[in-house]
Coordinates of C-alpha atoms in Angstrom, one line a residue:
M16 CA 120.3 -63.2 102.7
K17 CA 119.5 -66.8 102.9
K18 CA 116.2 -68.2 104.0
T19 CA 117.5 -69.5 107.3
D20 CA 119.1 -66.1 108.1
T21 CA 115.7 -64.4 107.4
L22 CA 113.8 -66.8 109.6
V23 CA 116.3 -66.3 112.5
F24 CA 116.1 -62.5 112.2
A25 CA 112.3 -62.6 112.1
S26 CA 112.2 -64.9 115.2
V27 CA 114.6 -62.6 117.1
V28 CA 112.4 -59.5 116.2
A29 CA 109.2 -61.3 117.2
A30 CA 110.7 -62.5 120.5
A31 CA 111.9 -59.0 121.3
M32 CA 108.5 -57.5 120.6
I33 CA 106.8 -60.1 122.8
F34 CA 109.3 -59.6 125.6
G35 CA 108.9 -55.8 125.3
G36 CA 105.1 -56.0 125.4
V37 CA 105.1 -58.2 128.5
L38 CA 107.6 -56.1 130.2
G39 CA 105.8 -52.9 129.4
A40 CA 102.4 -54.3 130.4
T41 CA 103.8 -55.5 133.7
F42 CA 105.5 -52.1 134.4
L43 CA 102.3 -50.1 133.5
A44 CA 100.0 -52.4 135.5
K45 CA 102.1 -51.9 138.7
T46 CA 102.6 -48.2 138.5
T47 CA 100.3 -46.2 136.2
L48 CA 96.9 -47.7 136.8
A49 CA 97.0 -47.3 140.6
T50 CA 98.0 -43.7 140.2
V51 CA 95.4 -43.0 137.5
N52 CA 92.6 -44.6 139.5
A53 CA 93.4 -42.7 142.6
A54 CA 93.5 -39.4 140.7
Q55 CA 90.2 -40.1 139.0
A56 CA 88.5 -41.0 142.3
A57 CA 89.8 -37.8 143.9
A58 CA 88.9 -35.6 140.9
S59 CA 85.3 -36.7 140.3
P60 CA 83.2 -36.0 143.4
S61 CA 79.5 -37.0 143.1
P62 CA 77.4 -34.0 142.1
T63 CA 74.8 -32.8 144.6
P64 CA 71.6 -31.4 143.3
K65 CA 70.9 -27.8 144.0
S66 CA 67.6 -26.0 143.6
N67 CA 67.0 -22.4 142.5
E68 CA 66.8 -20.6 145.8
S69 CA 66.0 -17.1 144.6
A70 CA 63.0 -15.4 146.3
A71 CA 61.2 -14.9 143.0
H72 CA 61.5 -18.6 142.2
E73 CA 60.5 -19.8 145.6
A74 CA 57.4 -17.6 145.7
G75 CA 55.7 -19.6 142.9
E76 CA 56.8 -23.0 144.1
T77 CA 54.9 -25.7 146.2
A78 CA 56.5 -27.6 149.0
A79 CA 56.5 -30.7 146.9
E80 CA 58.4 -29.0 144.1
E81 CA 60.9 -27.7 146.5
A82 CA 61.4 -31.2 148.0
A83 CA 61.8 -32.6 144.5
E84 CA 64.4 -29.9 143.7
N85 CA 66.3 -30.7 146.9
N86 CA 66.5 -34.4 146.3
G87 CA 67.3 -34.1 142.6
T88 CA 64.1 -35.7 141.1
R89 CA 62.4 -32.6 139.7
R90 CA 61.9 -32.6 136.0
P91 CA 62.2 -29.0 134.6
G92 CA 59.2 -28.0 132.6
G93 CA 57.0 -30.5 134.3
G94 CA 57.4 -33.1 131.6
H95 CA 54.6 -31.7 129.4
P96 CA 54.5 -32.6 125.7
N97 CA 55.6 -30.2 123.0
E98 CA 52.5 -28.1 122.0
D99 CA 54.0 -25.8 119.3
A100 CA 52.4 -25.6 115.9
A101 CA 55.2 -27.3 114.0
H102 CA 55.0 -30.3 116.4
E103 CA 51.2 -30.5 116.3
A104 CA 51.1 -30.5 112.5
G105 CA 52.9 -33.8 112.3
E106 CA 51.0 -35.5 115.0
T107 CA 48.1 -37.9 114.7
A108 CA 44.9 -37.6 116.8
A109 CA 45.9 -40.8 118.6
Q110 CA 49.3 -39.3 119.6
E111 CA 47.6 -36.1 120.8
A112 CA 45.1 -38.1 122.8
A113 CA 48.0 -40.1 124.4
E114 CA 49.8 -36.9 125.3
N115 CA 46.7 -35.4 126.8
A116 CA 46.0 -38.5 128.8
A117 CA 49.5 -38.5 130.2
I118 CA 49.1 -34.9 131.3
K119 CA 45.9 -35.7 133.2
A120 CA 47.5 -38.8 134.8
S121 CA 50.7 -37.1 136.0
P122 CA 50.7 -34.9 139.1
A123 CA 50.9 -31.2 138.7
P124 CA 54.4 -29.8 138.7

C-alpha cells in the first residue's frame, strides 16, 4: 500500500471509532442509566436499626441503653479498650493511662 492509502484507511477507521463511541454513549445515556438508577433506588432501602428484644437481654439493660439501641447509636461492647494480656504487653504506661482516663470519662454502657 502506498502511504496515502494507509493514511486514508487509518482516518476512516478513526472516524468510525469516534462515531461509534458518540453513538453508543448517547444511546446508553438515554436508556440504561435511568433504568439502572431506578432499579438501584428501589433495591436499596435504608436500613432501620433493630435492638435485641429477647427477655434475657432486656432484663440487664437500662432505659438509656434501650433508647440507644432503638435509635441506632449504641456501641456494642461499650467501647472499652482491649484488656487482654497480649494487648497489654505491647502497651506503654501512657497508653494504659489514656485508656483508663477514657473509661472514667465515658458514661457507663
